[in-house]
Amino acid sequence: MRPALLLWILFSIGALKLNGQVKVWEGTMPLAASDEGPPDENPNFDAFAELEDYPYTMRQDIRLTETVHPWHALYLENEYLKCTILPQLGGHIYTCVDKINGKSMFYANPSFKKAIIAYRGAWSAFGEEFNFPISHNWVTISPVDWAYGTAADGSDSVTVGNRDRVYGMDWTVEIVLRPGSTLLEEHVTLSNHSDARHHFFWWNNAGIEVWNDSTICYPMQFTIEDGATNIDTWPVNSKGVNLSFFKNHGSGFEAFAYGSSETFMGVYSPHTGSGVVHWADFNAVPSKKVFSWGTDRNALDWGNRLSDNHSAYVEVQSGLFKDQTTFQFLEPRQSIRFTEFWMPVRGIGTITRANLNGVVAMERTPQIAGEITLSVGFNANRAIPAARIVLSDGEKNVLDENVSLDPAVTWTRQIAELPADKSYTFLLADANGEPLLKHTEGVYDELPRDRVKTGPQPQVQASKSRDEGDFLKTGTDLELHADYLKASDAYQAGLAKFPSSAALLKAAGRLAVSLCRYQEASTLLGKAEQRAPSDAEIHYYRGIAENALDHPAEARTDLEAAHSSPSFQAAGGLLLAELMARQHDAAGALKLLEASCPASSSADSQPQDLRCIEDTAALDRATGDLAAARNLVLKSLQRFPTNLFLRNEAAKASAHAVPAGPDLDRHLAANTSRILDLVLQYNRLGLYADSLELLNRSYPAVAPEDREPGAPLPANDPLLAYYRGYCREKLGLSGIADYAAASRMPLLYIFPSEPDEIAVLHRALAVNASDASAHFLLGTLYFSKGILDPALEEWKLAESLDPKIPSLQASMGRVLLDVKKQPAEAAAEFQRGLQMEPGNAALYLGLNQAMKQTGESPAQRAEMLERFPDQANMPGRLVRALVGALRDSGRDAEANAVLAHRYLPRKEGEAPLVSVP
């Protein structure tokens, strides 16, 4: 080791041990990121998409150029680790540097280069990514909520999280460092804030930088492919390749651990003498995955596209379910909590076993005459005074040593001339003799090889008889994979054959509620109630439908029935309390909330349900009990520090001792869906004055890095203006001016998705039936739920009133082409759109497909595509279509010219577009 580095380490350790504290603070981290063109102006409806993205914009126009941005950074540091969290980029942990050796546990990519990998497109490889309810989720490189604080035990934490716009579900991760520990703790909470169940999974994804000598250290004998189609052996697979070595990954490798119940996994790189371990309770977080782009030309291309220094990384992933095709439902009012840990590894050569006390490595080196040298190393995660380390061969100890262990000092020993035919056991015990870590060579908690059949696995075959259960399973599987429109079709097909099935009626009605088909849901669930009158879930979802249909008496009857059952006591009671509050019975609502899901005022209680807490705090304040509201808000913010509703209530109740976080109004202004979330919650309680106050605020300016690309500012968001008029009317005032203002606002990137917006837009149209914007938005909301014909009717009305509405003809044409199967009519609609929006790429793509189906030649299609006005910045999908049309017409040289000197962002799973000879 260089003397200067040694002196720095000794000085740092001494200074840190004198301080012995944890720090958390805010700062700025300048780093380059790929530039992007504008998001796609066209809504990515589920009916047309492989993935559920609506109402998010698509971000696929990635540019080759880069710009340095002053990223807002949250720093968390103790004696041994310094972590950087980036709330403007999905809440990623960018780095967590081991201060002993200066190495980052996570992949510290020197720039945020982007490719089309995430659900919405743009994605960048760096640090640790949190994935809920889907992988590479909608805000993976978007701003999220954040807060930080200090606990009474001396630990500091940063909390990041988000409520998604697709389902209204929350994730938060509290990232914790404690004094004297090398453990990075992550306390994860997943919860369903909405009224309906939704599919989800959780995968924690950490990029780890690797070199040719890096080793994947997973305690398993088998791997299984996504979808459980094939089981292979590990580390040497059925082709004789040792895949634990990164250098052998060739064309790429990804697999899930199979048959192992171990709690740890990691990566070690002799190149740097460092590594990282992930640990979690197997009962809470059982699944492990490794992903690698590989080492071949294709992998090198990905490396160049995702980094400026041609670095390589692998992904260490942990999840709740067996693979990434497996989802479950998160029920309304349900929360899941668990903890994951990361720990640095240094100077021990490999990773053999790890737990929260430390990491041990055991490696054999053959010697002559059948003997071995056993190298043993240990990294302690905290100081362990007067410890004892014993190494035995089952009969006698070959090493027995008393030692005080410290995280800053790596313990290593080499024991030579040991018999090779023995198995050696490492045991670490504390000063009281309590075992802290034990490992016997080759012994792991896993299925033995003779109990596992490798190779292709038998797949479940669909039944030919198609009984009631088959239809139910098909629909449920489709729901679990977010194919809701096909799931609805499956349930309806089942009901055509089994019209009296209570299970199918319930499933179809429950899904109809999620799709805002409330009259259909009421009818289906009413029939289900007749066959299963004691089923609380049927009553619960019918109560939602009746409430949406403005049938409060019927809604109350069903919600009371749901509330009387233990399984839906909290969910039914909360909706019933909100109904009572809207009917001006706040006292009764508070009493019911206390009985159903107590937020509670007790000093020792731990509130569980966030929405119950929100309702209770707001109603306490609204009924004049400011002290109760203030106490509940302050107490709850310690547990839910990123919650914006509670932060808003804290300001209203003059509760000032809140966790550090963003300026509330600036944070709300950065994403108008945050304002709308609060408005919806106040409206559920009938607190329209509170909603109106939010909608009337003068919001501050926002930095570009704090906003979603293309997102409207509050003053320019027509949905907020429509809600402002609606809330005024609920308060007995006139909303005419607000509705009129909304009708004149830009509609670019305005994608309505909330069920409540149906009533708001209907009210605006009742005031002004010629409001083109309201017709357009209502049609867009309808079609997003698969309500086809009413959507087309609204869109046609909008077009007749204002044909220049962005994305209108593109959406209508796509419906005619892909749903109605009318290519000629679709082509005409796309042509009309080109007169209104000559720069909308979706019109060219749609027209290209329509022309194919109506028999137009490749040359005609190429000529049409070449009319796109901005050839230099033609989106990648349009370039592919043009190149395809040119090649189909035999014009390869022209196709090559289109590709020459043009950067095309790469999409995962898609071959690069290259010139042909």
Short mmCIF file of N, CA and C in Angstrom, two decimals, residues 171-226:
data_model
loop_
_atom_site.label_atom_id
_atom_site.label_comp_id
_atom_site.label_asym_id
_atom_site.label_seq_id
_atom_site.Cartn_x
_atom_site.Cartn_y
_atom_site.Cartn_z
N TRP A 171 -44.51 3.42 -2.70
CA TRP A 171 -43.32 2.76 -2.16
C TRP A 171 -42.47 3.81 -1.45
N THR A 172 -41.88 3.43 -0.34
CA THR A 172 -40.88 4.27 0.32
C THR A 172 -39.73 3.37 0.77
N VAL A 173 -38.54 3.92 0.72
CA VAL A 173 -37.34 3.25 1.25
C VAL A 173 -36.65 4.22 2.19
N GLU A 174 -36.56 3.83 3.45
CA GLU A 174 -35.80 4.60 4.42
C GLU A 174 -34.39 4.03 4.46
N ILE A 175 -33.42 4.84 4.07
CA ILE A 175 -32.02 4.44 3.96
C ILE A 175 -31.31 4.91 5.22
N VAL A 176 -30.74 3.97 5.97
CA VAL A 176 -30.27 4.28 7.33
C VAL A 176 -28.80 3.91 7.48
N LEU A 177 -28.05 4.80 8.13
CA LEU A 177 -26.71 4.49 8.64
C LEU A 177 -26.72 4.70 10.14
N ARG A 178 -26.04 3.77 10.84
CA ARG A 178 -25.94 3.85 12.30
C ARG A 178 -24.48 4.08 12.71
N PRO A 179 -24.25 4.66 13.87
CA PRO A 179 -22.88 4.85 14.33
C PRO A 179 -22.17 3.51 14.48
N GLY A 180 -20.92 3.48 14.04
CA GLY A 180 -20.09 2.30 14.28
C GLY A 180 -20.42 1.10 13.44
N SER A 181 -21.20 1.24 12.37
CA SER A 181 -21.62 0.07 11.58
C SER A 181 -21.32 0.29 10.10
N THR A 182 -20.92 -0.79 9.44
CA THR A 182 -20.72 -0.74 7.99
C THR A 182 -21.95 -1.20 7.23
N LEU A 183 -23.06 -1.42 7.93
CA LEU A 183 -24.28 -1.87 7.27
C LEU A 183 -25.06 -0.68 6.72
N LEU A 184 -25.50 -0.82 5.51
CA LEU A 184 -26.45 0.11 4.92
C LEU A 184 -27.82 -0.55 5.01
N GLU A 185 -28.70 0.05 5.80
CA GLU A 185 -30.04 -0.52 6.02
C GLU A 185 -31.05 0.15 5.10
N GLU A 186 -31.99 -0.65 4.62
CA GLU A 186 -33.06 -0.12 3.77
C GLU A 186 -34.39 -0.69 4.27
N HIS A 187 -35.19 0.17 4.87
CA HIS A 187 -36.50 -0.22 5.38
C HIS A 187 -37.55 0.11 4.32
N VAL A 188 -38.12 -0.91 3.74
CA VAL A 188 -39.01 -0.76 2.59
C VAL A 188 -40.46 -0.88 3.05
N THR A 189 -41.30 0.02 2.54
CA THR A 189 -42.74 -0.07 2.76
C THR A 189 -43.45 0.02 1.42
N LEU A 190 -44.29 -0.95 1.15
CA LEU A 190 -45.10 -0.98 -0.06
C LEU A 190 -46.56 -0.94 0.38
N SER A 191 -47.35 -0.02 -0.15
CA SER A 191 -48.72 0.09 0.32
C SER A 191 -49.64 0.51 -0.80
N ASN A 192 -50.90 0.12 -0.64
CA ASN A 192 -51.93 0.43 -1.64
C ASN A 192 -52.82 1.53 -1.07
N HIS A 193 -52.65 2.73 -1.57
CA HIS A 193 -53.41 3.89 -1.11
C HIS A 193 -54.76 3.98 -1.80
N SER A 194 -54.95 3.20 -2.86
CA SER A 194 -56.16 3.31 -3.68
C SER A 194 -57.29 2.46 -3.10
N ASP A 195 -58.42 2.45 -3.82
CA ASP A 195 -59.59 1.71 -3.35
C ASP A 195 -59.65 0.28 -3.86
N ALA A 196 -58.88 -0.05 -4.90
CA ALA A 196 -58.98 -1.37 -5.55
C ALA A 196 -57.66 -2.11 -5.44
N ARG A 197 -57.72 -3.41 -5.64
CA ARG A 197 -56.50 -4.20 -5.63
C ARG A 197 -55.74 -3.97 -6.94
N HIS A 198 -54.40 -4.13 -6.89
CA HIS A 198 -53.57 -3.97 -8.08
C HIS A 198 -52.41 -4.96 -8.03
N HIS A 199 -51.92 -5.30 -9.20
CA HIS A 199 -50.79 -6.23 -9.25
C HIS A 199 -49.50 -5.51 -8.88
N PHE A 200 -48.53 -6.28 -8.39
CA PHE A 200 -47.25 -5.67 -8.01
C PHE A 200 -46.19 -6.75 -7.87
N PHE A 201 -44.95 -6.31 -7.98
CA PHE A 201 -43.82 -7.02 -7.39
C PHE A 201 -42.83 -5.98 -6.89
N TRP A 202 -41.81 -6.44 -6.21
CA TRP A 202 -40.71 -5.59 -5.75
C TRP A 202 -39.40 -6.26 -6.11
N TRP A 203 -38.55 -5.49 -6.80
CA TRP A 203 -37.18 -5.96 -7.06
C TRP A 203 -36.23 -4.81 -6.78
N ASN A 204 -35.30 -5.09 -5.89
CA ASN A 204 -34.22 -4.17 -5.58
C ASN A 204 -33.08 -4.49 -6.55
N ASN A 205 -32.59 -3.49 -7.27
CA ASN A 205 -31.64 -3.73 -8.36
C ASN A 205 -30.41 -2.86 -8.17
N ALA A 206 -29.30 -3.48 -7.81
CA ALA A 206 -28.05 -2.74 -7.60
C ALA A 206 -27.06 -3.07 -8.70
N GLY A 207 -26.59 -2.03 -9.39
CA GLY A 207 -25.50 -2.22 -10.34
C GLY A 207 -24.18 -2.28 -9.59
N ILE A 208 -23.36 -3.29 -9.93
CA ILE A 208 -22.05 -3.47 -9.30
C ILE A 208 -21.01 -3.48 -10.41
N GLU A 209 -20.04 -2.58 -10.36
CA GLU A 209 -19.02 -2.56 -11.41
C GLU A 209 -18.16 -3.82 -11.34
N VAL A 210 -17.82 -4.36 -12.52
CA VAL A 210 -17.07 -5.61 -12.58
C VAL A 210 -15.94 -5.50 -13.59
N TRP A 211 -14.98 -6.42 -13.43
CA TRP A 211 -13.85 -6.57 -14.33
C TRP A 211 -13.77 -8.05 -14.72
N ASN A 212 -12.82 -8.39 -15.55
CA ASN A 212 -12.74 -9.78 -16.03
C ASN A 212 -12.53 -10.78 -14.91
N ASP A 213 -11.94 -10.36 -13.79
CA ASP A 213 -11.69 -11.30 -12.71
C ASP A 213 -12.80 -11.31 -11.67
N SER A 214 -13.86 -10.57 -11.90
CA SER A 214 -14.93 -10.48 -10.90
C SER A 214 -15.69 -11.79 -10.79
N THR A 215 -16.12 -12.09 -9.56
CA THR A 215 -16.80 -13.35 -9.27
C THR A 215 -18.19 -13.09 -8.70
N ILE A 216 -19.17 -13.82 -9.22
CA ILE A 216 -20.54 -13.76 -8.71
C ILE A 216 -20.66 -14.80 -7.60
N CYS A 217 -20.87 -14.34 -6.39
CA CYS A 217 -20.86 -15.22 -5.22
C CYS A 217 -22.28 -15.42 -4.72
N TYR A 218 -23.01 -16.34 -5.33
CA TYR A 218 -24.38 -16.66 -4.94
C TYR A 218 -24.39 -18.07 -4.36
N PRO A 219 -24.94 -18.26 -3.14
CA PRO A 219 -24.95 -19.58 -2.52
C PRO A 219 -26.08 -20.45 -3.09
N MET A 220 -25.85 -21.05 -4.23
CA MET A 220 -26.89 -21.84 -4.89
C MET A 220 -26.22 -22.91 -5.74
N GLN A 221 -26.97 -23.97 -6.00
CA GLN A 221 -26.52 -25.03 -6.90
C GLN A 221 -27.27 -25.03 -8.22
N PHE A 222 -28.38 -24.24 -8.28
CA PHE A 222 -29.21 -24.24 -9.47
C PHE A 222 -29.68 -22.82 -9.78
N THR A 223 -29.92 -22.59 -11.06
CA THR A 223 -30.57 -21.37 -11.51
C THR A 223 -31.81 -21.75 -12.30
N ILE A 224 -32.76 -20.81 -12.35
CA ILE A 224 -33.98 -21.03 -13.11
C ILE A 224 -34.27 -19.80 -13.95
N GLU A 225 -34.75 -20.01 -15.16
CA GLU A 225 -35.04 -18.90 -16.05
C GLU A 225 -36.35 -18.22 -15.67
N ASP A 226 -36.49 -16.99 -16.13
CA ASP A 226 -37.74 -16.26 -15.91
C ASP A 226 -38.89 -17.05 -16.53
#
